[in-house]
Coordinates of C-alpha atoms in Angstrom, one line a residue:
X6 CA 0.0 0.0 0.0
X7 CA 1.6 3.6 -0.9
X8 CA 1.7 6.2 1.9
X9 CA -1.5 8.1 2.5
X10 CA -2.8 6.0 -0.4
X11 CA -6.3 6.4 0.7
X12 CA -6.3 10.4 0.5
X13 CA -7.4 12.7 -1.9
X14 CA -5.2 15.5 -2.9
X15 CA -6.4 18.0 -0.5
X16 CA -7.1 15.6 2.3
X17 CA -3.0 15.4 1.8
X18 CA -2.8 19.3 2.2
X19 CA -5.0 18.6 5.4
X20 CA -2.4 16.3 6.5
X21 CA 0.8 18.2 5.6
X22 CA -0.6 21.9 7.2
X23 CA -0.8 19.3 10.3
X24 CA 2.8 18.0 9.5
X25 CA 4.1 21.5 9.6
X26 CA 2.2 22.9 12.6
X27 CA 3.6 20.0 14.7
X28 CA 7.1 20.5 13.4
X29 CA 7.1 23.9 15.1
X30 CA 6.6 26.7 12.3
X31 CA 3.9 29.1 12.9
X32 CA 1.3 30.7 11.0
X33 CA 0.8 27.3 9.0
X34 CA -2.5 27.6 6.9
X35 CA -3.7 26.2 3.4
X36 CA -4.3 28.5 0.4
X37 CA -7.8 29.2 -1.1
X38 CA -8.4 25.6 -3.0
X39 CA -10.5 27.3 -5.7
X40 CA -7.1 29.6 -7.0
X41 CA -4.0 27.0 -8.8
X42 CA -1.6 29.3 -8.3
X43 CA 1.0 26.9 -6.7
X44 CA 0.5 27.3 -3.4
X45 CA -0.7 24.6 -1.1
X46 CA 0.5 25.7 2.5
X47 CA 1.9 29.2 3.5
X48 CA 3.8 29.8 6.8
X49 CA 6.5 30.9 8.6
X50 CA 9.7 30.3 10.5
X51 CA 11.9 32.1 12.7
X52 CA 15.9 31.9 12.3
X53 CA 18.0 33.7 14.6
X54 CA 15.9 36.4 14.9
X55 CA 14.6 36.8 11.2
X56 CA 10.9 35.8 10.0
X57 CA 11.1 34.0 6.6
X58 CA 7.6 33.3 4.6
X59 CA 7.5 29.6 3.2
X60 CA 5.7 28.3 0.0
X61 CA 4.9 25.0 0.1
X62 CA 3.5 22.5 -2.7
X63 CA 1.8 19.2 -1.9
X64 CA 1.5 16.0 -4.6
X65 CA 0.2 13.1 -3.8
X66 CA 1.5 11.4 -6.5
X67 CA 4.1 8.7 -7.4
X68 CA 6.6 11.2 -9.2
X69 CA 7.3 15.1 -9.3
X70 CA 9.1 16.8 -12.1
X71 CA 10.7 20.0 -13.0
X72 CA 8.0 22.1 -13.8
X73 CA 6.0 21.9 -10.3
X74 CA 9.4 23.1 -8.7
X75 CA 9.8 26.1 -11.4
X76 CA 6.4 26.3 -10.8
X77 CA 6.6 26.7 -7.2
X78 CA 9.6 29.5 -7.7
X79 CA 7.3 31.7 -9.7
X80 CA 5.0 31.5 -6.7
X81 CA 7.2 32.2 -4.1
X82 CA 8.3 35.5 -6.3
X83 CA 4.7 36.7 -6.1
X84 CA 4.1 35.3 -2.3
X85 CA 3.2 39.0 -0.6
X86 CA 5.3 38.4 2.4
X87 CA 7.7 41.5 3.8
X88 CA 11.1 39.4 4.4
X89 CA 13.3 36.3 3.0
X90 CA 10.8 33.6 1.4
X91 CA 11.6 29.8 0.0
X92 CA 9.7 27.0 -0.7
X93 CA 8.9 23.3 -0.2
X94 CA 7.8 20.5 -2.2
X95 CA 6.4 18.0 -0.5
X96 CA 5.7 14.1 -2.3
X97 CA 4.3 11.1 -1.0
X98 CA 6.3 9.8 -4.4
X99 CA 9.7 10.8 -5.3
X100 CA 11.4 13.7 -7.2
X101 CA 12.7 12.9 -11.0
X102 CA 16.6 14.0 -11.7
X103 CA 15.5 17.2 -13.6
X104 CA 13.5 18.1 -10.4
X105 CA 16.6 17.8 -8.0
X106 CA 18.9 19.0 -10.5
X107 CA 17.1 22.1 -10.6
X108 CA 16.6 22.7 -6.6
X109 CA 20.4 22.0 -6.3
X110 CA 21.0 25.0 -8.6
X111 CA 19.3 27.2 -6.9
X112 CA 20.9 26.5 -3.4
X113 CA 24.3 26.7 -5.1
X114 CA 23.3 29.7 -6.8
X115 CA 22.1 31.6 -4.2
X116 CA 19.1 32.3 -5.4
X117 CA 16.8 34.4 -3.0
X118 CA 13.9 31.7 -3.2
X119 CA 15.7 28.7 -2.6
X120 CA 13.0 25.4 -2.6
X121 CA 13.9 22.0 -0.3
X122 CA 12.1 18.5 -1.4
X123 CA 10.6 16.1 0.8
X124 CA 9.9 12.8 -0.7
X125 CA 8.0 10.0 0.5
X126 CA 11.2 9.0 2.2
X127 CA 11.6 11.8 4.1
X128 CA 7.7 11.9 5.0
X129 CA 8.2 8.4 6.6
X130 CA 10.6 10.1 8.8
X131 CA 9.2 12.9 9.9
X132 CA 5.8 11.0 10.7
X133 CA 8.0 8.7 12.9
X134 CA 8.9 12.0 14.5
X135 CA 5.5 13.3 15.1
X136 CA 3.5 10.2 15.2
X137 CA 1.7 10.5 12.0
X138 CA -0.4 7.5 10.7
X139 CA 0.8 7.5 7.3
X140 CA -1.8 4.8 5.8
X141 CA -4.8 7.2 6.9
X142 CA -3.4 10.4 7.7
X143 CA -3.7 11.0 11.6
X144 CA -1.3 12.9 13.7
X145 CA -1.2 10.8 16.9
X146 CA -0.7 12.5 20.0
X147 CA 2.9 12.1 21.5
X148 CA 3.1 13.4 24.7
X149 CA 5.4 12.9 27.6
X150 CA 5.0 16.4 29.5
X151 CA 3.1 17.7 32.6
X152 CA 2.0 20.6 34.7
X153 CA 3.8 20.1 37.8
X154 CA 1.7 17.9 40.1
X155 CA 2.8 20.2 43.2
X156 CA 5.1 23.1 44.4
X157 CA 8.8 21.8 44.4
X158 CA 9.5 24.2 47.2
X159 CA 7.2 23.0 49.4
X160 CA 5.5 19.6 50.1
X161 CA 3.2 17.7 48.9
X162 CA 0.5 18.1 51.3
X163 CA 0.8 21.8 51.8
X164 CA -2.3 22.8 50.1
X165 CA -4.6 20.9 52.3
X166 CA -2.6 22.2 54.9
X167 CA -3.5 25.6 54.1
X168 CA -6.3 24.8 54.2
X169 CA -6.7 23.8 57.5
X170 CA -5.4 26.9 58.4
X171 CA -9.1 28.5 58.3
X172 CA -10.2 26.3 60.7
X173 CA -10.5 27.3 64.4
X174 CA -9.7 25.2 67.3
X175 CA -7.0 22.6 65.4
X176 CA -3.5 23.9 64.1
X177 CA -2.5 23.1 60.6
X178 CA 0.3 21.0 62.4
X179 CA -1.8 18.7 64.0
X180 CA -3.7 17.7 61.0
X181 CA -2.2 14.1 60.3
X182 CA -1.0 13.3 57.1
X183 CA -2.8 13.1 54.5
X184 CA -3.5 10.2 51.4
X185 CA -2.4 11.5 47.9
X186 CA -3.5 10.6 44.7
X187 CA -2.8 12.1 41.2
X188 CA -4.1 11.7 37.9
X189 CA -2.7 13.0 35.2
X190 CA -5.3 14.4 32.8
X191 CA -4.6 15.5 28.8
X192 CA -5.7 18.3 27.7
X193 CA -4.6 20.3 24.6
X194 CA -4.3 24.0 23.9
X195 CA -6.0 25.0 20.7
X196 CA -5.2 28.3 18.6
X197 CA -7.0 29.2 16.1
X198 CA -7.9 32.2 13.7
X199 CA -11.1 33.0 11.8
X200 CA -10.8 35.2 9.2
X201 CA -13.7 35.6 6.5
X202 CA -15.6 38.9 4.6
X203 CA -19.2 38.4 4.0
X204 CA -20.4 41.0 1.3
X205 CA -23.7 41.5 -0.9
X206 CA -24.1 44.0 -3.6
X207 CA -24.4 46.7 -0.4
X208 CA -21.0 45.9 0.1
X209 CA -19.5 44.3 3.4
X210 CA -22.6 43.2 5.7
X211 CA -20.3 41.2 8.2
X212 CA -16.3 40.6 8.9
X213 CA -14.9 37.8 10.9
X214 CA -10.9 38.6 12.2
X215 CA -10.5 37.0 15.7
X216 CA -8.2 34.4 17.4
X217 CA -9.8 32.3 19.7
X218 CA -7.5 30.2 22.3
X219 CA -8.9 27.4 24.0
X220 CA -8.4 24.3 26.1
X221 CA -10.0 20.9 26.1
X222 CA -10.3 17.8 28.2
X223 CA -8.9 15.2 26.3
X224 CA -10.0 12.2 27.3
X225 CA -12.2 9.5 25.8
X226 CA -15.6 10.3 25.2
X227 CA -16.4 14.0 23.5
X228 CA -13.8 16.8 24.0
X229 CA -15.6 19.0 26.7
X230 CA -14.2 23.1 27.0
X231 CA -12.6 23.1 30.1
X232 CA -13.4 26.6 32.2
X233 CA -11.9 30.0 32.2
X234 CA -9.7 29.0 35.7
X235 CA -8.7 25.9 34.8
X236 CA -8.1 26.5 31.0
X237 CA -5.9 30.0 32.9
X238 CA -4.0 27.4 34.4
X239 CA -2.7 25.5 31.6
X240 CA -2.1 28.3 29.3
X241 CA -0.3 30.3 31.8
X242 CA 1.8 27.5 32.7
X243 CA 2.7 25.2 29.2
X244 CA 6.3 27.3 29.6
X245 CA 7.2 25.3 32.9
X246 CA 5.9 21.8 32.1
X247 CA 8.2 18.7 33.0
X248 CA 8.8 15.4 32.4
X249 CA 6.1 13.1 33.0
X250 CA 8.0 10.4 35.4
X251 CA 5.7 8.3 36.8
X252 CA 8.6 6.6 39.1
X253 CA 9.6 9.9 40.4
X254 CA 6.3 11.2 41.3
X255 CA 5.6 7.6 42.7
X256 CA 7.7 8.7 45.3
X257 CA 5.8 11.9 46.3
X258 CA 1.8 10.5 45.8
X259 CA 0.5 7.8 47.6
X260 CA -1.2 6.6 44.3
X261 CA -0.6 7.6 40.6
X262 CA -2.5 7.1 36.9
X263 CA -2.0 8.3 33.7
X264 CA -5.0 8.9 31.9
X265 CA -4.6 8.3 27.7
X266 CA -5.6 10.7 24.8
X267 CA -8.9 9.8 23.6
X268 CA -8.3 11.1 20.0
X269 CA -5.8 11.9 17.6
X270 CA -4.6 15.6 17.2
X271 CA -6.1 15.5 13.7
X272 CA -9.6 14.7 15.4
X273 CA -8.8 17.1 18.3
X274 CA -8.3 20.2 15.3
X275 CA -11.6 18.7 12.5
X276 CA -13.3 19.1 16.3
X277 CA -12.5 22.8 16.7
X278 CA -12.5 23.9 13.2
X279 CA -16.0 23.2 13.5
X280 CA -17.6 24.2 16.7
X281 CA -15.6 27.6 16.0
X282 CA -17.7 27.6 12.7
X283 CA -20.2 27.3 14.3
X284 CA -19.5 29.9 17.4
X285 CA -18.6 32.6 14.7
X286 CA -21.9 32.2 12.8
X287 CA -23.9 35.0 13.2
X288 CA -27.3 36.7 11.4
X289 CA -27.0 40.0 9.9
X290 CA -29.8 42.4 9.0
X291 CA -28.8 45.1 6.4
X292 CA -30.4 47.2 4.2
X293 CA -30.2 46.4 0.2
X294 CA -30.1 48.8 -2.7
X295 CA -33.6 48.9 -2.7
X296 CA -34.1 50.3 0.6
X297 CA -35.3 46.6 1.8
X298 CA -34.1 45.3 5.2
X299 CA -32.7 41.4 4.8
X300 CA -31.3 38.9 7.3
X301 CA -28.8 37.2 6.3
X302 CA -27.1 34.1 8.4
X303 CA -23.4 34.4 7.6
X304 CA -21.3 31.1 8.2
X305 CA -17.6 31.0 7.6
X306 CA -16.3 28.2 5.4
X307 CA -14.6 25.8 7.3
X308 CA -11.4 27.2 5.0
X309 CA -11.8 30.3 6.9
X310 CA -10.7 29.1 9.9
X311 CA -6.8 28.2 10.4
X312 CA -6.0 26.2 13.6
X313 CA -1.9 28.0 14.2
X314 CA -1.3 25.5 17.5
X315 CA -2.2 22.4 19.8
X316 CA -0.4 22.3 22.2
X317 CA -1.1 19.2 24.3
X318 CA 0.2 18.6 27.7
X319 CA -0.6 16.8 31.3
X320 CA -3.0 18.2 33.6
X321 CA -2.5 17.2 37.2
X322 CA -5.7 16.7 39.1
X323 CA -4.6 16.4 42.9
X324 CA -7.4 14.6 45.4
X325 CA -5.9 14.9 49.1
X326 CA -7.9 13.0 52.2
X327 CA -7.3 13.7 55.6
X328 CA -8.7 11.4 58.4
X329 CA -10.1 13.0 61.5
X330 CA -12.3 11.0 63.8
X331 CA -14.9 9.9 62.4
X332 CA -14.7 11.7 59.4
X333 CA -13.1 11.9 55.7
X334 CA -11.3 15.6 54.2
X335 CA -11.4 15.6 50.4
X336 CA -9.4 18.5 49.3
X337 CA -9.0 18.1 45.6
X338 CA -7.3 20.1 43.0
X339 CA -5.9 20.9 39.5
X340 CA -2.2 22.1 40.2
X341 CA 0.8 23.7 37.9
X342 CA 3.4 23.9 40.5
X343 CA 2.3 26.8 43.1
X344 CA -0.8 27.6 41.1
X345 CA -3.9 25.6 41.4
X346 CA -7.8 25.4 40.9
X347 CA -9.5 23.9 43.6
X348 CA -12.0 21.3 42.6
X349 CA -14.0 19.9 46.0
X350 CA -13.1 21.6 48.9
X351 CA -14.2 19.3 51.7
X352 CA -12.1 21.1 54.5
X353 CA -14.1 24.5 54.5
X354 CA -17.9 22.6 54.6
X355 CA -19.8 21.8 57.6
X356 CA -20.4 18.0 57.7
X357 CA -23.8 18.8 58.6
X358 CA -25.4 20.8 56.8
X359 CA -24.5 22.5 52.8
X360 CA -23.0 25.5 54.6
X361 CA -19.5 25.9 52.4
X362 CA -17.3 28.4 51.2
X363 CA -14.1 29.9 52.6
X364 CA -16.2 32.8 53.5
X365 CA -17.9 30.9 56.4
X366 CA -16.3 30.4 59.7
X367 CA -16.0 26.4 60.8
X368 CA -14.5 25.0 64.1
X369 CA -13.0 21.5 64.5
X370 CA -14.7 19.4 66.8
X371 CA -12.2 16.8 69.0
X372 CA -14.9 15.1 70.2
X373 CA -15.7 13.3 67.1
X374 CA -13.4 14.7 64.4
X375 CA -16.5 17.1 62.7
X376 CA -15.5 20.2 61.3
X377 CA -19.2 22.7 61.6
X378 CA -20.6 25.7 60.7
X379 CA -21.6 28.0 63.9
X380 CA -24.6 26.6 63.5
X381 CA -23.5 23.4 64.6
X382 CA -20.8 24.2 66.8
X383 CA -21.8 24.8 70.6
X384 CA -19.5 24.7 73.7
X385 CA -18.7 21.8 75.7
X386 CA -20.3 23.0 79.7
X387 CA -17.7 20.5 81.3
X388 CA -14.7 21.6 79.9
X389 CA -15.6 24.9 78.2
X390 CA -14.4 22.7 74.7
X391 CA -16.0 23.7 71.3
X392 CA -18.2 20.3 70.4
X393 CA -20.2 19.4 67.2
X394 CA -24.0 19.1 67.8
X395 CA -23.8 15.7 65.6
X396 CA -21.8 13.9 68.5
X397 CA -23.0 15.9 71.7
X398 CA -25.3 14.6 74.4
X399 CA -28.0 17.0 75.5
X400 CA -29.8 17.4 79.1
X401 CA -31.4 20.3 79.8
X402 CA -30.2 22.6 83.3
X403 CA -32.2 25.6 84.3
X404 CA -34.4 25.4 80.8
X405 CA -31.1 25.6 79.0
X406 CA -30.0 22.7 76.7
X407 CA -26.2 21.9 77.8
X408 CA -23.8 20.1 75.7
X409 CA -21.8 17.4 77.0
X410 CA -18.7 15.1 75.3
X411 CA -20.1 11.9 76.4
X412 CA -22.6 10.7 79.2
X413 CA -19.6 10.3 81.4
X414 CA -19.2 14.5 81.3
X415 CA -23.3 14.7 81.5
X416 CA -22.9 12.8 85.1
X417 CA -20.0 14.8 86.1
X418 CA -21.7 17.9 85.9
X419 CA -25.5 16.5 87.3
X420 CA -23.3 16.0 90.2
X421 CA -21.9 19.2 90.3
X422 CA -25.2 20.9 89.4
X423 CA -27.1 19.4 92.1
X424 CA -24.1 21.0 94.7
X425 CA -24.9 24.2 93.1
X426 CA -26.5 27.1 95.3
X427 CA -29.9 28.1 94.2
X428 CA -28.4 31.5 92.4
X429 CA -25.2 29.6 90.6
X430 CA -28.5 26.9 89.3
X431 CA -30.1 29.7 88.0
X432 CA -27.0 30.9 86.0
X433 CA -26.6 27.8 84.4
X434 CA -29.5 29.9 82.1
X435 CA -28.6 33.7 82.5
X436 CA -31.1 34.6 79.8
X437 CA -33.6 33.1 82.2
X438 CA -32.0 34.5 85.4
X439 CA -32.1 37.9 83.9
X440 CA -35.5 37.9 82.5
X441 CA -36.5 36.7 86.4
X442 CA -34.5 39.5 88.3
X443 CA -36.2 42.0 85.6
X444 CA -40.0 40.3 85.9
X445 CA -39.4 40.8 90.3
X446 CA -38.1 43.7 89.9
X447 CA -41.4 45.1 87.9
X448 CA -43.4 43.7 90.4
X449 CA -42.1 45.8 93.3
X450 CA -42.4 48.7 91.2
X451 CA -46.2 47.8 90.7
X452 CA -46.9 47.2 94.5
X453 CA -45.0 50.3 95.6
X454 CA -47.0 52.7 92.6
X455 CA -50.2 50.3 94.4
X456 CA -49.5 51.5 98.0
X457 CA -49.0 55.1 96.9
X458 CA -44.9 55.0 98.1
X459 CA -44.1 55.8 94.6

């Protein structure tokens, strides 16, 4: 079977804009396929400093001779790019002598639109390079870098720790350590331009110019958007990525998996090229020459729109749980190094209610591990100890409901209530005590205005 045998000739250019994109030169996009002008593939590269333009010719065929080359040089003359231009012809085939022949002359001559040739050959190489299926012209996705599971300055448990900062009555010291797991999750950067000019005879009605940069989960199943934080994350951080060495961070995580790439990068790009189709179509209501107001719906071709980069890369998603008592902490978490998106905070939530948020205040109960809401937290009348409501015992003293550890503190204090003076008794509910003192003294007041004394 020949390479890409199964393509057509553009599905080829499809394939090569893909090549060149993934072998790092920028701007990569196809020429309109209605013009034959000898252009395929425009883009650019920098080299030590300068941008150079690049013309490049695709033919999927079993030979290439002369004239497509001297062809290609009379495009690159008329390429409107502002610097040094060459071109490239790219075969699934090979290149006849004449074809070479004339290449080589123009390298030794100097001339200032020198053209390289890549046969069939040289294709199987590169797509050894970039993981391109050459029998049905997928880019694979080879990927061996991540986002930095956690901060190498500190340790791996410090988020949680932080986190456990907010809570009252237990010091982020104390918290025992905590169970680690990471996933590593793909996900891939996409750039992408849109550029397309709707007219009628009224002229321009609507004008698309925007570059849209995204990221995507990129796991099996349908590529979802992931959201502004967490896509702020990645981009913000693809210029620190490491190594993904699952032995090394073996050592740091208590468990570790490496999810796979559910698609290829070719599938990942056909996916964006069209929902950004469809995002940038719009309806237009104008006014014709005949003073008659239309709508029009104005969809870019899918030609319109040039994907310049994916970019894919390792997302760490953290999940940390700390044991206290009788409960479970989840505290889980997208990180890049010191930078992270918090997923399920379980620390700052009361574990009886749906009262969350860091906003809230929350108080660790030692009794039995809860961390509550002040809703839910009371004091301890034994030993003056916040306590949960979930675990307390309950007896009532002086009409007042008082909160006890266990029924061994409940006894303590009956015994130490039923010591109590008269007055001390009725402290045990001052709200009670005072609304007494108030009620007597009202009713002096009333006998004395009664007896004419006041």
């Amino acid at each position: 079977m020949a390479v890409l045998d199964d393509l057509s000739g553009f599905e080829f250019e499809d394939v090569m804009e893909d090549v060149f994109r993934n072998l790092g030169y920028e701007n990569v996009r196809q020429a309109d396929k209605t013009a034959d002008e000898g252009r395929d593939v425009m883009m650019e590269e920098v080299i030590d400093g300068t941008r150079r333009g690049i013309v490049v010719e695709c033919k999927h065929t079993s030979t290439v001779g002369r004239p497509v080359v001297q062809k290609l040089h009379s495009a690159i003359a008329t390429f409107d790019f502002d610097g040094p231009k060459r071109g490239i012809v790219v075969t699934t085939g090979r290149f006849t002598g004449p074809a070479e022949e004339y290449a080589q002359r123009l390298r030794q001559n100097d001339d200032p639109y020198p053209i390289e040739l890549l046969d069939g050959e040289a294709l199987r190489e590169i797509a050894d390079d970039i993981g391109l299926d050459l029998y049905n012209g997928r880019i694979e996705i080879l990927c061996d870098e991540t986002l930095r599971p956690y901060d190498p300055a500190t340790d791996v448990d410090t988020p949680v720790r932080e986190a456990f900062r907010d809570i009252e009555n237990v010091a982020a010291a104390d918290v025992p350590t905590p169970y680690s797991r990471v996933q590593f999750r793909p996900v891939v950067a996409i750039t992408a331009d849109a550029d397309a000019v709707f007219e009628t005879s009224v002229g321009v009605i609507h004008r698309i110019n925007d570059r849209t940069r995204f990221v995507v989960h990129a796991e099996r199943g349908r590529p979802q958007i992931a959201d502004d934080p967490v896509a702020t994350l990645v981009t913000e951080n693809l210029h620190a990525t490491v190594e993904l060495d699952a032995e090394q961070f073996a050592q740091s995580f208590d468990d570790l998996e490496e999810r796979r790439f559910g698609q290829t990068q070719t599938e990942y790009k056909e996916w964006a090229v069209e929902r950004l189709q469809d995002h940038h179509t719009a309806t237009v209501t104008y006014t014709g020459d005949n003073n008659v107001t239309y709508d029009r719906t104005c969809e870019p071709n899918l030609s319109d729109i040039s994907v310049q980069s994916i970019e894919p890369v390792y997302l760490p998603e953290v999940r940390q749980t700390i044991e206290l008592g009788e409960y479970s902490y989840p505290y889980e978490y997208y990180a890049a190094g010191p930078s992270r998106v918090t997923r399920d905070d379980g620390v700052h939530r009361c574990v009886h209610c749906e009262t969350d948020g860091v906003d809230e205040t929350y108080t660790y109960c030692p009794n039995c591990g809860a961390i509550a809401c002040d809703s839910h937290n009371k004091t301890e009348r034994l030993e003056g100890e916040p306590i949960c409501t979930g675990c307390a015992v309950t007896e009532r003293f002086a009409l007042k409901r008082k909160y006890f550890y266990d029924e061994e503190n409940l006894e303590a204090f009956r015994e130490e209530y039923a010591e109590m003076p008269l007055l001390e008794k009725a402290m045990e509910n001052k709200l009670l005590a005072g609304g007494s003192v108030i009620a007597t003294l009202l009713v002096v007041v009333g006998l004395l205005l009664i007896g004419g004394i006041m």
